[in-house]
XYZ file of C-alpha atoms in Angstrom:
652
model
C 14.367 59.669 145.974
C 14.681 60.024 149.943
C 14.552 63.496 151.124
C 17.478 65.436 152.928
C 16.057 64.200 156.084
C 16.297 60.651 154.908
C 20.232 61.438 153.917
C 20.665 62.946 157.208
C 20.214 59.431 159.485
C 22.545 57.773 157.379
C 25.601 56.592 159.911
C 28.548 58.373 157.231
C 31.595 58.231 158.980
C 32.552 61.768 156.902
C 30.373 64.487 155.331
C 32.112 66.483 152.506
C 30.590 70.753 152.312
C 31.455 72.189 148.781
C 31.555 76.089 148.661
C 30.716 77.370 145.473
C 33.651 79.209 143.117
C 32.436 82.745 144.054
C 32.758 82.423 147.827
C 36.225 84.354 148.973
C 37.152 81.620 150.679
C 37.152 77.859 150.021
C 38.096 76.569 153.271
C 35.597 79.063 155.635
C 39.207 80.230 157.248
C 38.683 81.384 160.647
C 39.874 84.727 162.492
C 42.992 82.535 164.011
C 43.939 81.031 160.793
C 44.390 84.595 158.911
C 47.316 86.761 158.361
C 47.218 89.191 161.115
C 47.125 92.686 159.761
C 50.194 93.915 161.329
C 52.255 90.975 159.802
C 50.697 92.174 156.271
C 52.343 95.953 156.536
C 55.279 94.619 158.143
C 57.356 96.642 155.049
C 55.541 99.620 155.530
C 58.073 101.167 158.407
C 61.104 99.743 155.938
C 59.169 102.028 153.011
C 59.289 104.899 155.444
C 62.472 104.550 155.908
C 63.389 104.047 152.228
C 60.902 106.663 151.313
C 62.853 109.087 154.207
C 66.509 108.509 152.763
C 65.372 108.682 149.359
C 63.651 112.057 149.609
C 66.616 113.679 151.965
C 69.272 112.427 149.365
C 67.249 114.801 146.332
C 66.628 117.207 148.591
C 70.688 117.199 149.471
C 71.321 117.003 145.688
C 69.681 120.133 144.594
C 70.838 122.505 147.668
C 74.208 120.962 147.487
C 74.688 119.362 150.524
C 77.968 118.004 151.307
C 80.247 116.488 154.087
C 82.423 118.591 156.123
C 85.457 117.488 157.553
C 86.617 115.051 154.985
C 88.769 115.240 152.282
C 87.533 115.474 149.206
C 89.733 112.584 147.856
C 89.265 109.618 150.309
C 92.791 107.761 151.283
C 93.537 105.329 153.511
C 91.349 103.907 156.465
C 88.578 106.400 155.837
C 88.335 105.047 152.501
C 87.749 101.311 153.367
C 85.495 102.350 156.391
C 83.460 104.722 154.353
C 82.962 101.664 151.808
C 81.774 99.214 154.506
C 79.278 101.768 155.740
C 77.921 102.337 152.491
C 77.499 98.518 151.746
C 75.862 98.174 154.878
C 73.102 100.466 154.113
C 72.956 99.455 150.577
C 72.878 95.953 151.832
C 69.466 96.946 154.148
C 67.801 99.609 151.831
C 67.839 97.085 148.885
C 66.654 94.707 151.260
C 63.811 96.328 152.410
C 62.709 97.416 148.637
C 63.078 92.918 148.023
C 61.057 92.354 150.818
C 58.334 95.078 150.355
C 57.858 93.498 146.864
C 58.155 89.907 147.609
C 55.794 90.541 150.024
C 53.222 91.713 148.008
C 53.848 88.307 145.343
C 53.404 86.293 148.132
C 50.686 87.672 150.014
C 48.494 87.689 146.072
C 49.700 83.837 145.499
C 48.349 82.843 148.564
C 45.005 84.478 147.945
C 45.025 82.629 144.487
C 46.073 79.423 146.373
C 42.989 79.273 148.668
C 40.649 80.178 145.630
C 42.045 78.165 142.787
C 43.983 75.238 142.089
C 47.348 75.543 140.773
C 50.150 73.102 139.697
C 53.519 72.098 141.824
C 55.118 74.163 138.627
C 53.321 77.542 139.160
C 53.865 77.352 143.034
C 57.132 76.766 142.695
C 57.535 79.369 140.238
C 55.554 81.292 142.793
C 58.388 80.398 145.458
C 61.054 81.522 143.714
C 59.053 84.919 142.972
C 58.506 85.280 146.335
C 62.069 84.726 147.471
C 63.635 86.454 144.688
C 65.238 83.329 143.677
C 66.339 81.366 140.295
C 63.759 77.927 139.867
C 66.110 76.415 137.975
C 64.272 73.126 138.222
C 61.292 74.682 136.798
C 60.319 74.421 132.914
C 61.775 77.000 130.294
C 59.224 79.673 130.504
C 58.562 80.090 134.569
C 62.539 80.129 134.846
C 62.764 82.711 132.652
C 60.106 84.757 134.550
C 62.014 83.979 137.797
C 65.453 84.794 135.811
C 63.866 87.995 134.472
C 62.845 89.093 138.375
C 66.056 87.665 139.790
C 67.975 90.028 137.523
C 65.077 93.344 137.914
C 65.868 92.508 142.265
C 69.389 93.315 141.840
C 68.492 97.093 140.818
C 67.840 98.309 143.722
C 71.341 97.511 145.088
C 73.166 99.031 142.240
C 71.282 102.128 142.686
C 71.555 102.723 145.981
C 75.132 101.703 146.022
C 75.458 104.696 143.534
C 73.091 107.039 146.004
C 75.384 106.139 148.334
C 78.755 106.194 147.787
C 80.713 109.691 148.363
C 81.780 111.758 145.556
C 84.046 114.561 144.777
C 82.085 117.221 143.378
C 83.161 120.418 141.746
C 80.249 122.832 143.492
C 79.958 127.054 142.469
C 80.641 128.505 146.329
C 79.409 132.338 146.757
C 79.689 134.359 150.017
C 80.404 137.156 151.091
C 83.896 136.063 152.261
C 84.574 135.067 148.858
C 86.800 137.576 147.710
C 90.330 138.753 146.540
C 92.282 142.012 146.765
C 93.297 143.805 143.888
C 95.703 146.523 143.017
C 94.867 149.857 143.246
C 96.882 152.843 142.198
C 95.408 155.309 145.151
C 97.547 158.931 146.188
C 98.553 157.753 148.916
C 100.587 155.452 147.418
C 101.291 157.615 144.249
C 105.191 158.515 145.305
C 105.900 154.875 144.939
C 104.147 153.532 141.102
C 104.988 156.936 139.620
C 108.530 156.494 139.186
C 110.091 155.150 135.851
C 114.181 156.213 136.643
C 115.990 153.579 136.575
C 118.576 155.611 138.544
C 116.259 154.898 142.033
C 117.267 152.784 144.285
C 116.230 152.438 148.309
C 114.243 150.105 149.926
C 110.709 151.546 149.363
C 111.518 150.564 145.521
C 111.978 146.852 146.267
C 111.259 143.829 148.696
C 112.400 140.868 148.168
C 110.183 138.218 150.563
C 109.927 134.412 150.642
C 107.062 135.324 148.116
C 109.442 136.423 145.586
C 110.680 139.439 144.708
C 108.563 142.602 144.393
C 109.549 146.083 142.812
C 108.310 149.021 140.833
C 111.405 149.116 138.444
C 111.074 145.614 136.734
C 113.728 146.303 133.630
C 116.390 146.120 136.527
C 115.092 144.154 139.360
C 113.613 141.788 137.055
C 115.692 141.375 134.048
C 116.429 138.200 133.393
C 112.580 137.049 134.411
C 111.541 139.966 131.406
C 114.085 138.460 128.868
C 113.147 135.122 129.522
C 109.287 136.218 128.730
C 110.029 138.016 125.654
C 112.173 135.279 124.178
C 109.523 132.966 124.622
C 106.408 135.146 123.950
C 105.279 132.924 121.114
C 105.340 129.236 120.073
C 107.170 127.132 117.695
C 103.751 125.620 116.332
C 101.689 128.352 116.829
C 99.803 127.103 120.078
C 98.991 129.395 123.470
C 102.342 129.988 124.982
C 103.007 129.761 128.851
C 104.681 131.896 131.066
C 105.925 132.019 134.695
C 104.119 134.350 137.291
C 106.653 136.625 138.254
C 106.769 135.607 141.726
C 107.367 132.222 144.027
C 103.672 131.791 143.934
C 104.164 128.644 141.245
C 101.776 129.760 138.801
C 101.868 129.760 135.385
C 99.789 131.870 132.729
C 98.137 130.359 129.881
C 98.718 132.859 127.291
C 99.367 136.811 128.109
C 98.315 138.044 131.742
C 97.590 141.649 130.110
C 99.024 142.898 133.497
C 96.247 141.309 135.441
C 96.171 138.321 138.065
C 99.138 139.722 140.505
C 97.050 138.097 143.437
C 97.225 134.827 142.864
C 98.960 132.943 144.798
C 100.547 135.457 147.369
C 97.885 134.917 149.694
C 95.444 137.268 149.025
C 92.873 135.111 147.569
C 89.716 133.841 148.752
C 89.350 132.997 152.521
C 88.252 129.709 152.254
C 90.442 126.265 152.535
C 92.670 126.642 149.330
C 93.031 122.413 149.865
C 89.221 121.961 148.526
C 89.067 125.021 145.519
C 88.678 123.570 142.810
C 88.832 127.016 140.471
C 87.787 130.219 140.618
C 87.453 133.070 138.949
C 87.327 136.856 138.735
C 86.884 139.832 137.204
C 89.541 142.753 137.201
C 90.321 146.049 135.024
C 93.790 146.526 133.285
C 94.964 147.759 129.883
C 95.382 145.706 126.816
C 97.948 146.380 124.071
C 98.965 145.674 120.703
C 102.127 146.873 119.314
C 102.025 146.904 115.205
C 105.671 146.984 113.967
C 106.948 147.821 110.394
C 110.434 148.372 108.901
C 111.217 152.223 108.016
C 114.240 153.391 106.616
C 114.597 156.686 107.133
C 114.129 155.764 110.909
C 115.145 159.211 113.171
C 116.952 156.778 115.587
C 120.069 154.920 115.824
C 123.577 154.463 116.827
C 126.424 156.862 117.548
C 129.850 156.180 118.193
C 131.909 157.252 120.993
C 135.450 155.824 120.890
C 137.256 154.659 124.124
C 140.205 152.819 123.987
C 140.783 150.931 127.316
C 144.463 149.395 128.098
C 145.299 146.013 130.089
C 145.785 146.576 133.766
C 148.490 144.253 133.748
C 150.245 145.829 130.831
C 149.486 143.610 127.646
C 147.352 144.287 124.803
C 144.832 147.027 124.539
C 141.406 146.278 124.735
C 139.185 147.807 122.790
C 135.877 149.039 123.458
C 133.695 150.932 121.343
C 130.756 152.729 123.436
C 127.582 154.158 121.581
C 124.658 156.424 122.166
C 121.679 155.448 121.067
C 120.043 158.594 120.077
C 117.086 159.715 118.335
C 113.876 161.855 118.411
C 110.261 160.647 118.341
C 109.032 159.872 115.148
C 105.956 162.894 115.325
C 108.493 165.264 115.951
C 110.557 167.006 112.869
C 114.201 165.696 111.754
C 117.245 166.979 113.397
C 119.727 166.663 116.206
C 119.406 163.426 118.055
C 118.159 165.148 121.267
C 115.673 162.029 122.883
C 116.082 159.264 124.146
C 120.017 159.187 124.536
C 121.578 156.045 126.408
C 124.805 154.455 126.383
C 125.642 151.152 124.761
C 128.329 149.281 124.753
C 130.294 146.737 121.185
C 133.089 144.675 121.800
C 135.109 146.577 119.083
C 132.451 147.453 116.786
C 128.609 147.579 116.284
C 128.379 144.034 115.355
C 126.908 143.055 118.542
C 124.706 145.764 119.244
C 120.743 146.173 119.678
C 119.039 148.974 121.137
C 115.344 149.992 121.564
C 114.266 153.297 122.093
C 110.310 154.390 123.644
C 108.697 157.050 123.366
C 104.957 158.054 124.826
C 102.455 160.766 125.293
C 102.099 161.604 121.660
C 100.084 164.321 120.919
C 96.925 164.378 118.972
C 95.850 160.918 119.594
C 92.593 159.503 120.854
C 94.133 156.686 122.751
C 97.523 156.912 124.699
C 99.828 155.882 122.222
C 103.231 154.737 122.238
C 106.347 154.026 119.933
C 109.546 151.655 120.039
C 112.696 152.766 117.432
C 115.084 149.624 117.084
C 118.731 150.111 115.775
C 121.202 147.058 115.964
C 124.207 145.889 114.553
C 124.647 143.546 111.597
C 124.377 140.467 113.807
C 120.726 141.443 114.173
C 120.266 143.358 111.005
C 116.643 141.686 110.523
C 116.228 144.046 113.351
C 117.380 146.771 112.416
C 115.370 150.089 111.623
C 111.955 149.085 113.100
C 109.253 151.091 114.016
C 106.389 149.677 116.405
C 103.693 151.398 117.402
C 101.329 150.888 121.172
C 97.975 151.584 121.696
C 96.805 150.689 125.124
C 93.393 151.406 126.076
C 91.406 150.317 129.741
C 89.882 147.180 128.839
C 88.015 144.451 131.549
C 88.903 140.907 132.023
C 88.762 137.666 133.190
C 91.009 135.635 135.554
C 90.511 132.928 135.968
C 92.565 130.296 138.135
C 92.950 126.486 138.040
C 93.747 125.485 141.562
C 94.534 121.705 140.084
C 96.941 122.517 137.921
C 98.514 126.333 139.012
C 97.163 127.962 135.908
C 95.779 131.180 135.292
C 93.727 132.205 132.136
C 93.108 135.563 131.612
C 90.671 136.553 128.800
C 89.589 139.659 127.364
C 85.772 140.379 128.263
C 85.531 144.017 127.004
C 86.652 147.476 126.782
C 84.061 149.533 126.690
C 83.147 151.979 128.895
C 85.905 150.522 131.200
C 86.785 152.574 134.295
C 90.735 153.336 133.995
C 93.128 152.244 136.770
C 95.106 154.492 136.502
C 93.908 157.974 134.455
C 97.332 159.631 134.874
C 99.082 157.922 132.594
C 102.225 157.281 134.697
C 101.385 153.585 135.052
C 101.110 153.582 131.103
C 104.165 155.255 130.087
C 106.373 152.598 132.768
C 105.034 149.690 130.944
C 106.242 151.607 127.445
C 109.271 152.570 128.387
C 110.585 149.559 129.570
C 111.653 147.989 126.568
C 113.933 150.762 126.356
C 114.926 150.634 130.145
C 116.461 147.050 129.377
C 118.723 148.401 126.704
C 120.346 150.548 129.249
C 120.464 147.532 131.463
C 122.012 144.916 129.243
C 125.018 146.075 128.619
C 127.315 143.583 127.454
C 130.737 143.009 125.260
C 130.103 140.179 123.195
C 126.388 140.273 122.572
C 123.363 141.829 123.012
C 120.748 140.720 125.412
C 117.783 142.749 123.685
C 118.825 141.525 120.174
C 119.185 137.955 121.445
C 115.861 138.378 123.152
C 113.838 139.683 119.901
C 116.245 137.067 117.759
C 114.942 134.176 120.027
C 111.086 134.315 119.662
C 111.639 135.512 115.832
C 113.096 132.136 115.600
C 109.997 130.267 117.046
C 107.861 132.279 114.830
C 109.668 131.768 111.883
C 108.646 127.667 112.986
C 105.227 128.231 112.523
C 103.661 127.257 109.219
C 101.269 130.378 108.734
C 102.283 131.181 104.864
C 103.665 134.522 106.124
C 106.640 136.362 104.563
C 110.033 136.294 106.694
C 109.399 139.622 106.884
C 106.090 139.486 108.087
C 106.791 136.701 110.431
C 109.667 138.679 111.930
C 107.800 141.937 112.488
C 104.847 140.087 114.075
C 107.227 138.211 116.641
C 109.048 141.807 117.602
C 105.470 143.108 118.269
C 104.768 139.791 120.342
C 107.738 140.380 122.252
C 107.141 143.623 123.155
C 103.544 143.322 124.176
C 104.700 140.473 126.605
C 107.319 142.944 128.044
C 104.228 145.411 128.226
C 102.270 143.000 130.350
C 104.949 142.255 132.575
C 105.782 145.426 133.337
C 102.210 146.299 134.121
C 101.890 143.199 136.451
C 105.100 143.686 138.395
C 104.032 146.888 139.347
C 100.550 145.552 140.234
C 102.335 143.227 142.578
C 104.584 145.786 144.281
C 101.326 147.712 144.601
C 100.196 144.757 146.467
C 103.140 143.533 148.861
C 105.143 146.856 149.330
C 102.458 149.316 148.738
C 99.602 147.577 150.547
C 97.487 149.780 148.284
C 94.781 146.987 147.280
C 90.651 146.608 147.518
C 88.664 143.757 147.458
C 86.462 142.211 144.462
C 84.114 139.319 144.526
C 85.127 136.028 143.693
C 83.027 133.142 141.658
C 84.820 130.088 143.299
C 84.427 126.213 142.106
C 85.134 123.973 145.300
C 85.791 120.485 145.274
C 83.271 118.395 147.880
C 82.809 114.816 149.431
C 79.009 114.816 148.656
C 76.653 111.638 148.691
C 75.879 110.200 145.833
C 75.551 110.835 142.420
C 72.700 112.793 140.696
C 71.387 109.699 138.432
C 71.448 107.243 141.186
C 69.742 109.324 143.576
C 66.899 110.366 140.905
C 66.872 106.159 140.421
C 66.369 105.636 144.146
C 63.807 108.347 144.220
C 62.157 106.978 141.226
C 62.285 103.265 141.930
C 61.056 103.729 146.110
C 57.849 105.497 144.193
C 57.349 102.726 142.393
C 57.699 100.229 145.162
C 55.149 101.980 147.539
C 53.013 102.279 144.213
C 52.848 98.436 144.054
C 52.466 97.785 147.871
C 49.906 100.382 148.044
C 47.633 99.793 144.911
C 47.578 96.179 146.416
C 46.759 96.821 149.722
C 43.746 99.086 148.524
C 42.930 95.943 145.709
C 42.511 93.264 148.151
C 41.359 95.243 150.722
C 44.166 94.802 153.038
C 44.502 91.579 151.650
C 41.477 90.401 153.265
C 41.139 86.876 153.755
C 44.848 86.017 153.309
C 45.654 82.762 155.108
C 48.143 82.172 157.366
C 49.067 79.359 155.482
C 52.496 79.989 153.509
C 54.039 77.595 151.028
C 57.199 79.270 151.033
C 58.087 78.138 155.189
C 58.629 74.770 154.738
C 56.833 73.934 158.809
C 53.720 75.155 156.843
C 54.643 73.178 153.705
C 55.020 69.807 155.567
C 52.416 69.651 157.900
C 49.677 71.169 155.231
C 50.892 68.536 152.783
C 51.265 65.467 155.157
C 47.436 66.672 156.557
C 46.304 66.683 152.758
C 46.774 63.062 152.669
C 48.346 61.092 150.311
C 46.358 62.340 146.922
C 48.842 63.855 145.669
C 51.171 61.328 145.936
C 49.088 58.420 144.313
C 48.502 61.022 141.562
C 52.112 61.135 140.465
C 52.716 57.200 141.176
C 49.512 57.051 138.833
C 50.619 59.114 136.042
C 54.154 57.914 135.973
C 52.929 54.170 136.596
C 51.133 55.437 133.206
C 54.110 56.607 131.537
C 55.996 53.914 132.637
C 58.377 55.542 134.878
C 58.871 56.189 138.853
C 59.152 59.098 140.714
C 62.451 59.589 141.028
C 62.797 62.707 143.229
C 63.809 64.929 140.471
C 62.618 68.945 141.074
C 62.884 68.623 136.866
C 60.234 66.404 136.791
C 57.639 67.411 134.376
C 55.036 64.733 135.421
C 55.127 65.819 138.919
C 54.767 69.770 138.108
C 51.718 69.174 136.406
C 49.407 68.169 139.037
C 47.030 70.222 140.829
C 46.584 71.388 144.383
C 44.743 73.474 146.284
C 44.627 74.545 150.040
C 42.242 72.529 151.519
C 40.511 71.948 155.437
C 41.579 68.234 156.971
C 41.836 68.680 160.734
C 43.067 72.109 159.558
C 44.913 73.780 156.667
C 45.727 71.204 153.878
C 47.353 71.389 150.931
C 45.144 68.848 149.340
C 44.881 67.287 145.138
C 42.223 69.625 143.104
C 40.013 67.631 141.105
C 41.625 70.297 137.472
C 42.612 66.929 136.507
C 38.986 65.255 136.010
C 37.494 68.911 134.591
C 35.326 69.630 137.637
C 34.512 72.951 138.639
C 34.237 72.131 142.240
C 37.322 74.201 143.890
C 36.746 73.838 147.470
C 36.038 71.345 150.508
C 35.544 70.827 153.676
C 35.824 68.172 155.376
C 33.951 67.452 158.501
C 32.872 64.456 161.165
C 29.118 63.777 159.981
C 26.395 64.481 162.277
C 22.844 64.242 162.170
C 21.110 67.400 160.034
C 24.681 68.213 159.254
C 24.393 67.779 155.521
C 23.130 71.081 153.362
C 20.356 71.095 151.174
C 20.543 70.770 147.379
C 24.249 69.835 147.332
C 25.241 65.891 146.478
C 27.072 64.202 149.215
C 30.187 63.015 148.530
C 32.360 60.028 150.513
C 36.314 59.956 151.046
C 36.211 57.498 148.328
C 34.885 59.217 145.642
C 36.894 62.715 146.589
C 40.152 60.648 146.645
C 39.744 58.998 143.379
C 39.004 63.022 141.292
């Protein structure tokens, strides 16, 4: 056998260098045919940036950020410019998240490519990885894959369009100019709630102001607004009943206002903009009542007539009208003489039409202040007639709180212990008792009675409501319903002359709920946060795997300059492989992407004048994965490896 030096004066027109499979690189790449390193981290300054927006949008979502001067409901041209914003940035985060990943597929399938062979399948698979796109010409299983990644690549936008996109939010807002003023029943102002005479009447009594009208002597003033509350004090089926605030304000309680929540509305609320409250809420003492009616015949109060006989101005027919006295004494007190209360009342011609309550307060021996109603009536309202109802009020804490949305206010009871008292007199107490009584001396009338009607009205509506109660029952328990609505009333009117005609008010803290344009919502930001970890994860881990993804050529299959000119350099391989095979299946090539034949062959990048994308020799079962090709020169050849000529290389 000649020696290597023997080989080496052979005139070869070519000499063929194998590398063996463990070298890094089969084609010996030089410095100016690698992948710079800045072109490798070229997605590093987008991760920054992803990293940057991701982190200030959590930090923004739990220490409530949100955007001033907008409207927390987006109209209009801020709407549609706010929208193209937001898919603009989507449109480049998502982007940069794509590329930062694609990058990484690529840059690893080009390191396989200059190590291994691989069929036109798997590259293309690997080209539609890279480019996030759908190989639909590719068999089942690597369209799938790309399918699978095609769909997992359209995450990113979703979530950042939900990151994103403004939001109203209902947030908790506490300052210290979060605050509303209260009633307060101070001296200086004690001339004004002490009265209970219906008999006074100047202007420090009453205002009337676009507000509404405001006055320490509701029974009178505010008649018609107390009848129409205690003929609807309950509900036909049973449910919360709603009632007017007795003001312009527009609000509405849900259930009874206990005398609390005169505020609202008559702008002495929170100082904040009333546009973006959501709700808010407060806390504020009063008095709650309940009035517990029975029916007692030997009642020591009732009706007394004194005859007048009136004659027609004009000459004709007398008219008759019968005027009474309601009369009585309290019920703690021994029987006798009528002696208290006495007030006049007035029957078309009899006591038919007649209703009258009678209050009494300050009874002795009790360990709450007490109270008690005495109702006498005619025959029209003889399921009336001889009640007794009994009121305990006691200091008791609440609740307000106010729907902005909606103009309702919900006041519940939160306790009444060791409550301070508003008022430890006792005068504002015995004006909300006594006013039941205060409207029989008001409603004087002919032909009816407006008290009777009144109590008549919401017995009806209770009567409606399918509780298994007696009538009896059923019409005791609406009286007492009535009543404690008239209670409340009274108790808030003055609480709101206190406040606009009094001025007498402090200031309490306020919990409010405000309604903000904020960025994004909390799942989608978490899901940015989350998914930019990941992505950095995955660039990182590979940069650190491949060292910088050392050795990556420039070489890149998915720019078609570089796929041309590598594959025209490769020679035409390749080509005769697939005429062979499909001269072998009798067919042609065709051109199809589909084509199964074609997909299977083998290449691998390969040195011909430079970077080739060359036929591997998978298809003959030889190990050899590499080659250079080189102009043959003299001592050229390496020891211990077989020489090889174009002939035989082009035939594997």
């Amino acid at each position: 056998m000649p020696s290597s030096t023997q080989f080496a004066t052979k005139p070869l027109s070519k000499t063929y260098t194998l590398l063996s499979e463990s070298d890094n690189s089969r084609t010996g790449l030089s410095e100016t045919e690698l992948e710079p390193l800045w072109t490798k981290f070229l997605a590093v300054p987008g991760l920054v940036l992803t990293t940057t927006v991701s982190v200030l949008l959590t930090v923004g979502l739990n220490r409530r950020w949100y955007l001033p001067g907008l409207e927390p409901n987006l109209t209009g041209e801020i709407r549609t410019t706010v929208s193209v914003i937001v898919f603009f940035l989507t449109g480049i985060l998502s982007a940069i998240h794509a590329f930062a990943l694609c990058s990484a597929i690529n840059f690893h399938s080009r390191l396989l490519l200059d190590k291994r062979p691989v069929t036109l399948d798997k590259l293309g698979m690997w080209a539609a990885l890279s480019s996030s796109g759908l190989g639909f010409s590719l068999p089942m299983n690597a369209f799938i894959y790309t399918l699978i990644f095609w769909a997992l690549m359209k995450v990113p936008a979703t979530l950042w369009t939900g990151a994103l996109t403004p939001v109203t939010q209902i947030a908790l807002q506490i300052d210290s100019s979060s605050a509303i003023q209260i009633a307060v029943y101070s001296n200086q102002s004690y001339s004004l709630w002490k009265r209970r005479s219906l008999i006074i009447n100047n202007d420090t009594n009453k205002t009337q102001l676009t507000s509404g009208i405001f006055t320490y002597c509701a029974p009178k003033d505010r008649f018609g607004f107390l009848l129409n509350d205690g003929a609807s004090a309950s509900t036909q089926d049973g449910s919360t009943s709603l009632h007017k605030k007795n003001d312009n304000s527009n609000f509405t309680y849900s259930g009874r206002s206990y005398g609390v929540g005169a505020s609202v509305g008559l702008s002495l609320g929170p100082s904040y903009d009333p546009l973006n409250i959501n709700n808010y809420n407060y806390t504020e003492n009063g008095y709650v009542n309940t009035v517990s009616c029975a029916y007692n015949s030997s009642l020591s109060f009732g009706l007394f007539e004194n005859f007048t006989s009136l004659r027609d101005p004009i000459g004709f027919d007398p008219i008759r009208t019968n005027v009474y006295w309601a009369a009585g004494f309290a019920p703690w007190k021994p029987q006798g003489p009528p002696t208290d209360p006495i007030f006049p009342v007035i029957g078309g011609g009899d006591s038919d039409t007649v209703a009258a309550i009678a209050s009494w307060t300050n009874a002795p021996n009790t360990t709450s202040p007490t109270g008690y109603y005495s109702i006498s009536a005619g025959k029209f309202y003889k399921n009336l007639n001889a009640t007794q109802c009994q009121v305990s009020i006691v200091p008791a804490s609440f609740n307000v709180g106010v729907d902005m949305t909606q103009n309702i206010i919900n006041v519940s009871f939160r306790s009444a212990d060791h409550v301070e008292d508003i008022e430890p007199t006792g005068n504002l107490i015995n004006t909300a008792i006594s006013a039941g009584a205060q409207m029989s001396e008001v409603g004087l009338s002919l032909h009816t009675s407006f008290i009777g009607q009144m109590l008549n009205d919401n017995v009806f509506n209770v009567l409606q409501q399918n509780t298994g109660e007696s009538v009896d029952t059923k019409t005791l328990r609406a009286i007492a319903e009535t009543l404690q609505v008239i209670i409340d009333d009274t108790l808030l009117s003055t609480a709101s002359a206190q406040l606009m005609i009094a001025r007498d008010y402090t200031a309490t803290p306020v919990s409010m709920y405000v309604t903000r344009l904020v960025v994004g919502s909390a799942p989608y930001i978490y899901g940015v946060l989350a998914l930019n970890v990941i992505m950095v994860l995955i660039f990182t881990v590979e940069a650190i795997r491949t060292k910088a993804w050392q050795g990556l050529p420039k070489f890149n299959y998915t720019d078609v300059k570089s796929l041309v000119i590598g594959s025209s350099m490769g020679g035409t391989a390749v080509g005769e492989k697939v005429v062979t095979r499909h001269t072998m299946a009798q067919t042609h090539w065709s051109g199809d992407t589909r084509d199964k034949i074609a997909g299977d062959v083998s290449v691998v990048l390969g040195r011909r004048k430079g970077l080739a994308l060359v036929s591997a020799s998978a298809d003959t079962g030889s190990t050899m994965r590499t080659m250079e090709l080189k102009p043959y020169e003299t001592g050229a050849w390496t020891p211990g490896l077989s020489p090889m000529t174009p002939e035989v290389w082009d035939g594997a």
